[in-house]
C-alpha cells in the first residue's frame, strides 16, 4: 500500500481522486443529466397538454358524443333498475372503461351499446370521432407518450 505523490500521477488519476472528494456527487450528476434534456421534456409535455386541451374542448362541443353519453346513461339506468343507482343523472367519464369490463354471455356492454345504435339506425352517433379534428392519426398517443 505505497502512496504515490500527487505530482507523479497522470491528469486522469488526479481527476478521479479529486472527483471522489465531491460530496453528493451522484445527486449532482443526476441533476445535471436531468437539466440537459429538461427543455426538450417541457416542450414535449406542453405539446401533449395542448393536444389534450384541444381534444377536451372538441369533446365538450361534440353533439354526437353528448348523444352517445346520454344513451350510455340510459342503458346504465336500465341495467341498474331495482337498485340504489337507478335513475342516475350522470356518471364519471372514468366509468366508461366499464363498458369493456361488463360482460353478459360473452358480449361486452360496449358491444351491446354499439349494436343498440346500429339496430336503431343511429350509426352517426358512433362516428362522433369525426367531430374531433384533434384526434387524427398523426396525433394519436398512448399512455407511454405522456409518461414523465
CSV table of N, CA and C in Angstrom, one decimal:
chain,number,residue,atom,x,y,z
A,1,UNK,N,0.8,-1.2,0.0
A,1,UNK,CA,0.0,0.0,0.0
A,1,UNK,C,0.9,1.2,0.0
A,2,UNK,N,1.7,1.4,-1.0
A,2,UNK,CA,2.5,2.6,-1.1
A,2,UNK,C,1.8,3.8,-1.6
A,3,UNK,N,2.0,4.9,-1.0
A,3,UNK,CA,1.3,6.1,-1.5
A,3,UNK,C,2.2,6.8,-2.6
A,4,UNK,N,1.5,7.3,-3.6
A,4,UNK,CA,2.2,7.9,-4.7
A,4,UNK,C,2.0,9.4,-4.5
A,5,UNK,N,3.0,10.1,-4.8
A,5,UNK,CA,3.0,11.6,-4.7
A,5,UNK,C,2.1,12.1,-5.8
A,6,UNK,N,1.2,13.1,-5.5
A,6,UNK,CA,0.3,13.7,-6.5
A,6,UNK,C,1.0,14.1,-7.7
A,7,UNK,N,2.2,14.7,-7.6
A,7,UNK,CA,2.9,15.2,-8.8
A,7,UNK,C,3.3,14.0,-9.8
A,8,UNK,N,3.3,12.8,-9.3
A,8,UNK,CA,3.7,11.6,-10.1
A,8,UNK,C,2.5,11.0,-10.8
A,9,UNK,N,1.3,11.5,-10.5
A,9,UNK,CA,0.1,11.0,-11.1
A,9,UNK,C,-0.3,11.7,-12.5
A,10,UNK,N,-0.9,10.9,-13.4
A,10,UNK,CA,-1.4,11.5,-14.6
A,10,UNK,C,-2.6,12.4,-14.3
A,11,UNK,N,-3.0,13.2,-15.3
A,11,UNK,CA,-4.2,14.0,-15.1
A,11,UNK,C,-5.4,13.2,-14.8
A,12,UNK,N,-5.7,12.1,-15.5
A,12,UNK,CA,-6.9,11.3,-15.3
A,12,UNK,C,-6.9,10.8,-13.9
A,13,UNK,N,-5.8,10.4,-13.4
A,13,UNK,CA,-5.7,9.8,-12.0
A,13,UNK,C,-6.0,10.9,-11.0
A,14,UNK,N,-5.4,12.1,-11.2
A,14,UNK,CA,-5.7,13.2,-10.3
A,14,UNK,C,-7.2,13.6,-10.3
A,15,UNK,N,-7.7,13.6,-11.5
A,15,UNK,CA,-9.2,13.9,-11.7
A,15,UNK,C,-10.0,12.9,-10.9
A,16,UNK,N,-9.8,11.6,-11.0
A,16,UNK,CA,-10.6,10.6,-10.3
A,16,UNK,C,-10.4,10.8,-8.8
A,17,UNK,N,-9.2,11.1,-8.3
A,17,UNK,CA,-9.0,11.3,-6.9
A,17,UNK,C,-9.8,12.6,-6.4
A,18,UNK,N,-9.7,13.6,-7.2
A,18,UNK,CA,-10.4,14.8,-6.9
A,18,UNK,C,-11.9,14.7,-6.9
A,19,UNK,N,-12.4,14.0,-7.9
A,19,UNK,CA,-13.9,13.9,-8.0
A,19,UNK,C,-14.5,13.0,-6.9
A,20,UNK,N,-13.7,12.1,-6.4
A,20,UNK,CA,-14.1,11.3,-5.3
A,20,UNK,C,-14.3,12.1,-4.0
A,21,UNK,N,-13.8,13.2,-4.0
A,21,UNK,CA,-13.9,14.1,-2.8
A,21,UNK,C,-15.2,15.0,-2.8
A,22,UNK,N,-15.9,15.0,-4.0
A,22,UNK,CA,-17.0,15.9,-4.1
A,22,UNK,C,-18.2,15.2,-3.3
A,23,UNK,N,-18.8,16.0,-2.4
A,23,UNK,CA,-19.9,15.4,-1.6
A,23,UNK,C,-21.1,15.3,-2.5
A,24,UNK,N,-21.9,14.2,-2.3
A,24,UNK,CA,-23.2,14.0,-3.0
A,24,UNK,C,-23.0,14.1,-4.6
A,25,UNK,N,-21.9,13.5,-5.0
A,25,UNK,CA,-21.6,13.5,-6.5
A,25,UNK,C,-22.6,12.9,-7.3
A,26,UNK,N,-23.2,11.8,-6.9
A,26,UNK,CA,-24.2,11.1,-7.6
A,26,UNK,C,-25.4,12.0,-7.8
A,27,UNK,N,-25.9,12.7,-6.8
A,27,UNK,CA,-27.0,13.6,-6.9
A,27,UNK,C,-26.7,14.7,-7.9
A,28,UNK,N,-25.5,15.2,-7.8
A,28,UNK,CA,-25.1,16.3,-8.7
A,28,UNK,C,-25.2,15.9,-10.2
A,29,UNK,N,-24.6,14.7,-10.4
A,29,UNK,CA,-24.6,14.1,-11.8
A,29,UNK,C,-26.0,13.9,-12.3
A,30,UNK,N,-26.9,13.3,-11.5
A,30,UNK,CA,-28.3,13.1,-11.9
A,30,UNK,C,-29.0,14.4,-12.2
A,31,UNK,N,-28.8,15.4,-11.4
A,31,UNK,CA,-29.4,16.7,-11.6
A,31,UNK,C,-28.9,17.3,-12.9
A,32,UNK,N,-27.6,17.2,-13.1
A,32,UNK,CA,-27.0,17.7,-14.4
A,32,UNK,C,-27.6,17.0,-15.6
A,33,UNK,N,-27.7,15.7,-15.5
A,33,UNK,CA,-28.3,14.9,-16.7
A,33,UNK,C,-29.7,15.3,-16.9
A,34,UNK,N,-30.5,15.5,-15.8
A,34,UNK,CA,-31.9,15.9,-15.9
A,34,UNK,C,-32.0,17.3,-16.6
A,35,UNK,N,-31.1,18.2,-16.2
A,35,UNK,CA,-31.1,19.5,-16.7
A,35,UNK,C,-30.8,19.6,-18.2
A,36,UNK,N,-30.0,18.6,-18.7
A,36,UNK,CA,-29.6,18.6,-20.1
A,36,UNK,C,-30.8,18.4,-21.0
A,37,UNK,N,-31.8,17.6,-20.6
A,37,UNK,CA,-33.0,17.4,-21.5
A,37,UNK,C,-34.3,18.0,-21.0
A,38,UNK,N,-34.1,18.9,-20.0
A,38,UNK,CA,-35.3,19.5,-19.3
A,38,UNK,C,-36.1,20.3,-20.3
A,39,UNK,N,-35.5,21.1,-21.1
A,39,UNK,CA,-36.2,22.0,-22.1
A,39,UNK,C,-37.0,21.1,-23.1
A,40,UNK,N,-36.3,20.1,-23.6
A,40,UNK,CA,-37.0,19.2,-24.6
A,40,UNK,C,-38.2,18.5,-23.9
A,41,UNK,N,-38.0,18.0,-22.7
A,41,UNK,CA,-39.2,17.4,-22.0
A,41,UNK,C,-40.3,18.3,-21.8
A,42,UNK,N,-40.0,19.6,-21.4
A,42,UNK,CA,-41.1,20.6,-21.2
A,42,UNK,C,-41.8,20.9,-22.5
A,43,UNK,N,-41.0,21.0,-23.6
A,43,UNK,CA,-41.6,21.3,-24.9
A,43,UNK,C,-42.6,20.1,-25.3
A,44,UNK,N,-42.1,18.9,-25.1
A,44,UNK,CA,-42.9,17.7,-25.5
A,44,UNK,C,-44.2,17.7,-24.6
A,45,UNK,N,-44.1,17.9,-23.3
A,45,UNK,CA,-45.2,17.9,-22.4
A,45,UNK,C,-46.2,19.0,-22.8
A,46,UNK,N,-45.7,20.2,-23.1
A,46,UNK,CA,-46.5,21.3,-23.5
A,46,UNK,C,-47.3,21.0,-24.7
A,47,UNK,N,-46.7,20.3,-25.7
A,47,UNK,CA,-47.4,19.9,-26.9
A,47,UNK,C,-48.5,18.9,-26.6
A,48,UNK,N,-48.2,17.9,-25.8
A,48,UNK,CA,-49.2,16.9,-25.4
A,48,UNK,C,-50.3,17.5,-24.6
A,49,UNK,N,-50.0,18.4,-23.7
A,49,UNK,CA,-51.1,19.1,-22.9
A,49,UNK,C,-52.0,19.9,-23.8
A,50,UNK,N,-51.4,20.6,-24.8
A,50,UNK,CA,-52.1,21.4,-25.7
A,50,UNK,C,-53.1,20.5,-26.5
A,51,UNK,N,-52.6,19.4,-27.0
A,51,UNK,CA,-53.5,18.5,-27.8
A,51,UNK,C,-54.6,17.9,-26.9
A,52,UNK,N,-54.3,17.6,-25.6
A,52,UNK,CA,-55.4,17.1,-24.8
A,52,UNK,C,-56.4,18.2,-24.5
A,53,UNK,N,-56.0,19.4,-24.3
A,53,UNK,CA,-56.9,20.5,-24.1
A,53,UNK,C,-57.8,20.7,-25.3
A,54,UNK,N,-57.2,20.7,-26.5
A,54,UNK,CA,-58.0,20.8,-27.7
A,54,UNK,C,-59.0,19.7,-27.9
A,55,UNK,N,-58.6,18.5,-27.6
A,55,UNK,CA,-59.5,17.3,-27.7
A,55,UNK,C,-60.6,17.5,-26.6
A,56,UNK,N,-60.3,17.9,-25.4
A,56,UNK,CA,-61.3,18.1,-24.4
A,56,UNK,C,-62.3,19.1,-24.9
A,57,UNK,N,-61.9,20.2,-25.5
A,57,UNK,CA,-62.8,21.3,-26.0
A,57,UNK,C,-63.7,20.8,-27.1
A,58,UNK,N,-63.1,20.0,-28.0
A,58,UNK,CA,-63.9,19.4,-29.1
A,58,UNK,C,-64.9,18.4,-28.5
A,59,UNK,N,-64.5,17.6,-27.6
A,59,UNK,CA,-65.5,16.7,-27.0
A,59,UNK,C,-66.6,17.4,-26.3
A,60,UNK,N,-66.3,18.5,-25.6
A,60,UNK,CA,-67.4,19.3,-25.0
A,60,UNK,C,-68.4,19.9,-26.0
A,61,UNK,N,-67.9,20.1,-27.2
A,61,UNK,CA,-68.8,20.7,-28.2
A,61,UNK,C,-69.4,19.7,-29.1
A,62,UNK,N,-69.0,18.4,-29.0
A,62,UNK,CA,-69.4,17.4,-29.9
A,62,UNK,C,-70.9,17.0,-29.6
A,63,UNK,N,-71.8,17.2,-30.6
A,63,UNK,CA,-73.2,16.9,-30.4
A,63,UNK,C,-73.3,15.3,-30.3
A,64,UNK,N,-72.6,14.6,-31.2
A,64,UNK,CA,-72.8,13.2,-31.3
A,64,UNK,C,-72.2,12.5,-30.0
A,65,UNK,N,-71.1,13.0,-29.5
A,65,UNK,CA,-70.6,12.5,-28.2
A,65,UNK,C,-71.5,12.7,-27.1
A,66,UNK,N,-72.2,13.8,-27.0
A,66,UNK,CA,-73.2,14.0,-26.0
A,66,UNK,C,-74.3,13.1,-26.1
A,67,UNK,N,-74.8,12.8,-27.3
A,67,UNK,CA,-75.8,11.8,-27.6
A,67,UNK,C,-75.4,10.4,-27.1
A,68,UNK,N,-74.1,10.1,-27.5
A,68,UNK,CA,-73.6,8.8,-27.1
A,68,UNK,C,-73.6,8.7,-25.6
A,69,UNK,N,-73.1,9.7,-24.8
A,69,UNK,CA,-73.1,9.6,-23.4
A,69,UNK,C,-74.5,9.5,-22.8
A,70,UNK,N,-75.5,10.3,-23.4
A,70,UNK,CA,-76.8,10.2,-22.9
A,70,UNK,C,-77.4,8.8,-23.1
A,71,UNK,N,-77.1,8.2,-24.2
A,71,UNK,CA,-77.6,6.8,-24.4
A,71,UNK,C,-77.0,5.8,-23.4
A,72,UNK,N,-75.6,6.0,-23.2
A,72,UNK,CA,-74.9,5.2,-22.2
A,72,UNK,C,-75.6,5.3,-20.9
A,73,UNK,N,-75.9,6.5,-20.5
A,73,UNK,CA,-76.6,6.8,-19.2
A,73,UNK,C,-77.9,6.1,-19.1
A,74,UNK,N,-78.7,6.1,-20.2
A,74,UNK,CA,-80.0,5.4,-20.2
A,74,UNK,C,-79.8,3.9,-20.1
A,75,UNK,N,-78.8,3.4,-20.8
A,75,UNK,CA,-78.6,1.9,-20.7
A,75,UNK,C,-78.2,1.6,-19.3
A,76,UNK,N,-77.3,2.4,-18.7
A,76,UNK,CA,-76.9,2.2,-17.3
A,76,UNK,C,-78.0,2.2,-16.3
A,77,UNK,N,-78.9,3.2,-16.5
A,77,UNK,CA,-80.1,3.3,-15.6
A,77,UNK,C,-81.0,2.1,-15.8
A,78,UNK,N,-81.1,1.6,-17.0
A,78,UNK,CA,-81.9,0.4,-17.3
A,78,UNK,C,-81.3,-0.8,-16.6
A,79,UNK,N,-80.0,-1.0,-16.7
A,79,UNK,CA,-79.3,-2.1,-16.1
A,79,UNK,C,-79.4,-2.0,-14.6
A,80,UNK,N,-79.3,-0.8,-14.0
A,80,UNK,CA,-79.4,-0.6,-12.6
A,80,UNK,C,-80.8,-0.5,-12.0
A,81,UNK,N,-81.8,-0.7,-12.8
A,81,UNK,CA,-83.2,-0.6,-12.3
A,81,UNK,C,-83.3,-1.6,-11.2
A,82,UNK,N,-83.9,-1.2,-10.1
A,82,UNK,CA,-84.1,-2.0,-8.9
A,82,UNK,C,-83.0,-1.9,-7.9
A,83,UNK,N,-82.0,-1.1,-8.1
A,83,UNK,CA,-81.0,-0.9,-7.1
A,83,UNK,C,-80.8,0.6,-6.8
A,84,UNK,N,-79.9,0.9,-5.9
A,84,UNK,CA,-79.7,2.3,-5.5
A,84,UNK,C,-79.3,3.3,-6.6
A,85,UNK,N,-78.6,2.7,-7.6
A,85,UNK,CA,-78.1,3.6,-8.7
A,85,UNK,C,-79.1,3.8,-9.8
A,86,UNK,N,-80.3,3.4,-9.7
A,86,UNK,CA,-81.3,3.6,-10.7
A,86,UNK,C,-81.6,5.1,-10.9
A,87,UNK,N,-81.9,5.5,-12.1
A,87,UNK,CA,-82.3,6.9,-12.4
A,87,UNK,C,-81.2,7.9,-12.0
A,88,UNK,N,-79.9,7.5,-12.3
A,88,UNK,CA,-78.8,8.4,-12.1
A,88,UNK,C,-78.9,9.6,-13.1
A,89,UNK,N,-78.4,10.7,-12.7
A,89,UNK,CA,-78.4,11.9,-13.5
A,89,UNK,C,-77.2,12.1,-14.3
A,90,UNK,N,-76.2,11.2,-14.0
A,90,UNK,CA,-74.9,11.3,-14.7
A,90,UNK,C,-73.9,10.2,-14.2
A,91,UNK,N,-72.8,10.3,-14.8
A,91,UNK,CA,-71.7,9.3,-14.4
A,91,UNK,C,-70.4,10.0,-14.7
A,92,UNK,N,-69.3,9.5,-14.1
A,92,UNK,CA,-68.0,10.0,-14.3
A,92,UNK,C,-67.4,9.4,-15.6
A,93,UNK,N,-66.7,10.2,-16.3
A,93,UNK,CA,-66.1,9.8,-17.6
A,93,UNK,C,-65.2,8.5,-17.3
A,94,UNK,N,-64.6,8.5,-16.2
A,94,UNK,CA,-63.7,7.4,-15.9
A,94,UNK,C,-64.5,6.0,-15.9
A,95,UNK,N,-65.8,6.1,-15.7
A,95,UNK,CA,-66.6,4.9,-15.7
A,95,UNK,C,-66.8,4.3,-17.1
A,96,UNK,N,-66.5,5.0,-18.1
A,96,UNK,CA,-66.7,4.5,-19.5
A,96,UNK,C,-65.9,3.2,-19.7
A,97,UNK,N,-64.8,3.0,-19.0
A,97,UNK,CA,-64.0,1.8,-19.1
A,97,UNK,C,-64.8,0.6,-18.7
A,98,UNK,N,-65.8,0.7,-17.9
A,98,UNK,CA,-66.6,-0.4,-17.5
A,98,UNK,C,-67.4,-1.0,-18.7
A,99,UNK,N,-67.6,-0.2,-19.8
A,99,UNK,CA,-68.2,-0.7,-21.0
A,99,UNK,C,-67.5,-1.9,-21.5
A,100,UNK,N,-66.2,-1.9,-21.4
A,100,UNK,CA,-65.4,-3.0,-21.8
A,100,UNK,C,-65.3,-4.1,-20.8
A,101,UNK,N,-65.5,-3.8,-19.5
A,101,UNK,CA,-65.3,-4.8,-18.5
A,101,UNK,C,-66.6,-5.6,-18.3
A,102,UNK,N,-67.7,-5.0,-18.3
A,102,UNK,CA,-69.0,-5.7,-18.1
A,102,UNK,C,-69.4,-6.6,-19.2
A,103,UNK,N,-69.6,-7.8,-18.9
A,103,UNK,CA,-70.0,-8.8,-20.0
A,103,UNK,C,-71.2,-9.6,-19.6
A,104,UNK,N,-72.0,-10.0,-20.6
A,104,UNK,CA,-73.1,-10.9,-20.4
A,104,UNK,C,-73.1,-11.8,-21.6
A,105,UNK,N,-73.0,-13.1,-21.3
A,105,UNK,CA,-72.9,-14.1,-22.3
A,105,UNK,C,-71.9,-13.8,-23.4
A,106,UNK,N,-70.7,-13.3,-22.9
A,106,UNK,CA,-69.6,-13.1,-23.8
A,106,UNK,C,-69.6,-11.8,-24.6
A,107,UNK,N,-70.7,-11.0,-24.4
A,107,UNK,CA,-70.8,-9.7,-25.1
A,107,UNK,C,-70.5,-8.6,-24.1
A,108,UNK,N,-69.6,-7.7,-24.4
A,108,UNK,CA,-69.3,-6.6,-23.5
A,108,UNK,C,-70.4,-5.6,-23.6
A,109,UNK,N,-70.5,-4.7,-22.6
A,109,UNK,CA,-71.5,-3.7,-22.7
A,109,UNK,C,-71.3,-2.7,-23.8
A,110,UNK,N,-70.0,-2.5,-24.2
A,110,UNK,CA,-69.7,-1.7,-25.3
A,110,UNK,C,-70.2,-2.3,-26.6
A,111,UNK,N,-70.0,-3.6,-26.8
A,111,UNK,CA,-70.6,-4.3,-28.0
A,111,UNK,C,-72.1,-4.2,-28.0
A,112,UNK,N,-72.7,-4.3,-26.9
A,112,UNK,CA,-74.2,-4.2,-26.8
A,112,UNK,C,-74.6,-2.8,-27.2
A,113,UNK,N,-73.9,-1.8,-26.6
A,113,UNK,CA,-74.2,-0.4,-26.9
A,113,UNK,C,-74.1,-0.1,-28.4
A,114,UNK,N,-73.0,-0.6,-29.0
A,114,UNK,CA,-72.8,-0.4,-30.5
A,114,UNK,C,-73.9,-1.0,-31.3
A,115,UNK,N,-74.2,-2.3,-30.9
A,115,UNK,CA,-75.3,-3.0,-31.6
A,115,UNK,C,-76.7,-2.3,-31.4
A,116,UNK,N,-76.9,-1.7,-30.2
A,116,UNK,CA,-78.1,-0.9,-29.9
A,116,UNK,C,-78.2,0.3,-30.9
A,117,UNK,N,-77.1,1.0,-31.1
A,117,UNK,CA,-77.2,2.1,-32.0
A,117,UNK,C,-77.4,1.7,-33.4
A,118,UNK,N,-76.8,0.6,-33.8
A,118,UNK,CA,-77.0,0.0,-35.2
A,118,UNK,C,-78.4,-0.4,-35.4
A,119,UNK,N,-79.0,-1.1,-34.4
A,119,UNK,CA,-80.3,-1.6,-34.5
A,119,UNK,C,-81.3,-0.4,-34.6
A,120,UNK,N,-81.0,0.7,-34.0
A,120,UNK,CA,-81.9,1.9,-34.1
A,120,UNK,C,-81.5,2.8,-35.3
A,121,UNK,N,-80.6,2.3,-36.1
A,121,UNK,CA,-80.1,3.1,-37.3
A,121,UNK,C,-79.6,4.5,-36.9
A,122,UNK,N,-78.8,4.5,-35.8
A,122,UNK,CA,-78.2,5.7,-35.3
A,122,UNK,C,-76.7,5.6,-35.3
A,123,UNK,N,-76.1,5.1,-36.4
A,123,UNK,CA,-74.7,4.9,-36.6
A,123,UNK,C,-74.0,6.2,-36.5
A,124,UNK,N,-74.6,7.3,-36.8
A,124,UNK,CA,-73.9,8.6,-36.8
A,124,UNK,C,-73.4,8.9,-35.4
A,125,UNK,N,-74.1,8.5,-34.4
A,125,UNK,CA,-73.7,8.7,-33.0
A,125,UNK,C,-72.4,8.1,-32.8
A,126,UNK,N,-72.1,6.9,-33.3
A,126,UNK,CA,-70.9,6.2,-33.1
A,126,UNK,C,-69.7,6.9,-33.9
A,127,UNK,N,-70.0,7.8,-34.8
A,127,UNK,CA,-69.0,8.5,-35.5
A,127,UNK,C,-68.7,9.8,-35.0
A,128,UNK,N,-68.8,10.0,-33.6
A,128,UNK,CA,-68.5,11.3,-33.0
A,128,UNK,C,-67.1,11.7,-33.2
A,129,UNK,N,-66.2,10.7,-33.4
A,129,UNK,CA,-64.8,11.0,-33.6
A,129,UNK,C,-64.6,11.9,-34.8
A,130,UNK,N,-65.5,12.0,-35.8
A,130,UNK,CA,-65.4,12.8,-36.9
A,130,UNK,C,-65.6,14.3,-36.5
A,131,UNK,N,-66.1,14.6,-35.3
A,131,UNK,CA,-66.2,15.9,-34.8
A,131,UNK,C,-65.0,16.3,-34.0
A,132,UNK,N,-64.0,15.5,-34.0
A,132,UNK,CA,-62.8,15.7,-33.2
A,132,UNK,C,-61.5,15.8,-34.1
A,133,UNK,N,-61.3,17.0,-34.7
A,133,UNK,CA,-60.2,17.1,-35.6
A,133,UNK,C,-58.8,16.9,-34.9
A,134,UNK,N,-58.8,17.2,-33.6
A,134,UNK,CA,-57.5,17.0,-32.9
A,134,UNK,C,-57.1,15.5,-32.8
A,135,UNK,N,-58.1,14.6,-33.1
A,135,UNK,CA,-57.8,13.2,-33.0
A,135,UNK,C,-57.6,12.6,-34.4
A,136,UNK,N,-56.5,13.0,-34.9
A,136,UNK,CA,-56.1,12.5,-36.2
A,136,UNK,C,-55.0,11.4,-36.0
A,137,UNK,N,-54.7,10.6,-37.1
A,137,UNK,CA,-53.8,9.5,-36.9
A,137,UNK,C,-52.4,10.0,-36.5
A,138,UNK,N,-52.0,11.2,-36.9
A,138,UNK,CA,-50.6,11.7,-36.5
A,138,UNK,C,-50.6,12.2,-35.1
A,139,UNK,N,-51.7,12.4,-34.4
A,139,UNK,CA,-51.7,12.9,-33.1
A,139,UNK,C,-52.2,11.9,-32.1
A,140,UNK,N,-52.5,10.7,-32.5
A,140,UNK,CA,-52.9,9.7,-31.6
A,140,UNK,C,-51.7,9.3,-30.7
A,141,UNK,N,-52.0,9.2,-29.4
A,141,UNK,CA,-51.0,9.0,-28.4
A,141,UNK,C,-51.4,7.8,-27.5
A,142,UNK,N,-50.4,7.2,-27.0
A,142,UNK,CA,-50.6,6.1,-26.0
A,142,UNK,C,-50.2,6.7,-24.6
A,143,UNK,N,-50.6,5.9,-23.6
A,143,UNK,CA,-50.2,6.3,-22.2
A,143,UNK,C,-48.8,6.6,-22.1
A,144,UNK,N,-48.0,5.8,-22.7
A,144,UNK,CA,-46.5,5.9,-22.6
A,144,UNK,C,-46.0,7.2,-23.1
A,145,UNK,N,-46.7,7.8,-24.1
A,145,UNK,CA,-46.3,9.1,-24.6
A,145,UNK,C,-46.4,10.2,-23.6
A,146,UNK,N,-47.2,10.0,-22.6
A,146,UNK,CA,-47.5,11.0,-21.6
A,146,UNK,C,-46.7,10.8,-20.3
A,147,UNK,N,-45.9,9.8,-20.3
A,147,UNK,CA,-45.1,9.4,-19.1
A,147,UNK,C,-44.1,10.5,-18.9
A,148,UNK,N,-43.9,10.8,-17.6
A,148,UNK,CA,-42.9,11.8,-17.3
A,148,UNK,C,-41.6,11.2,-16.8
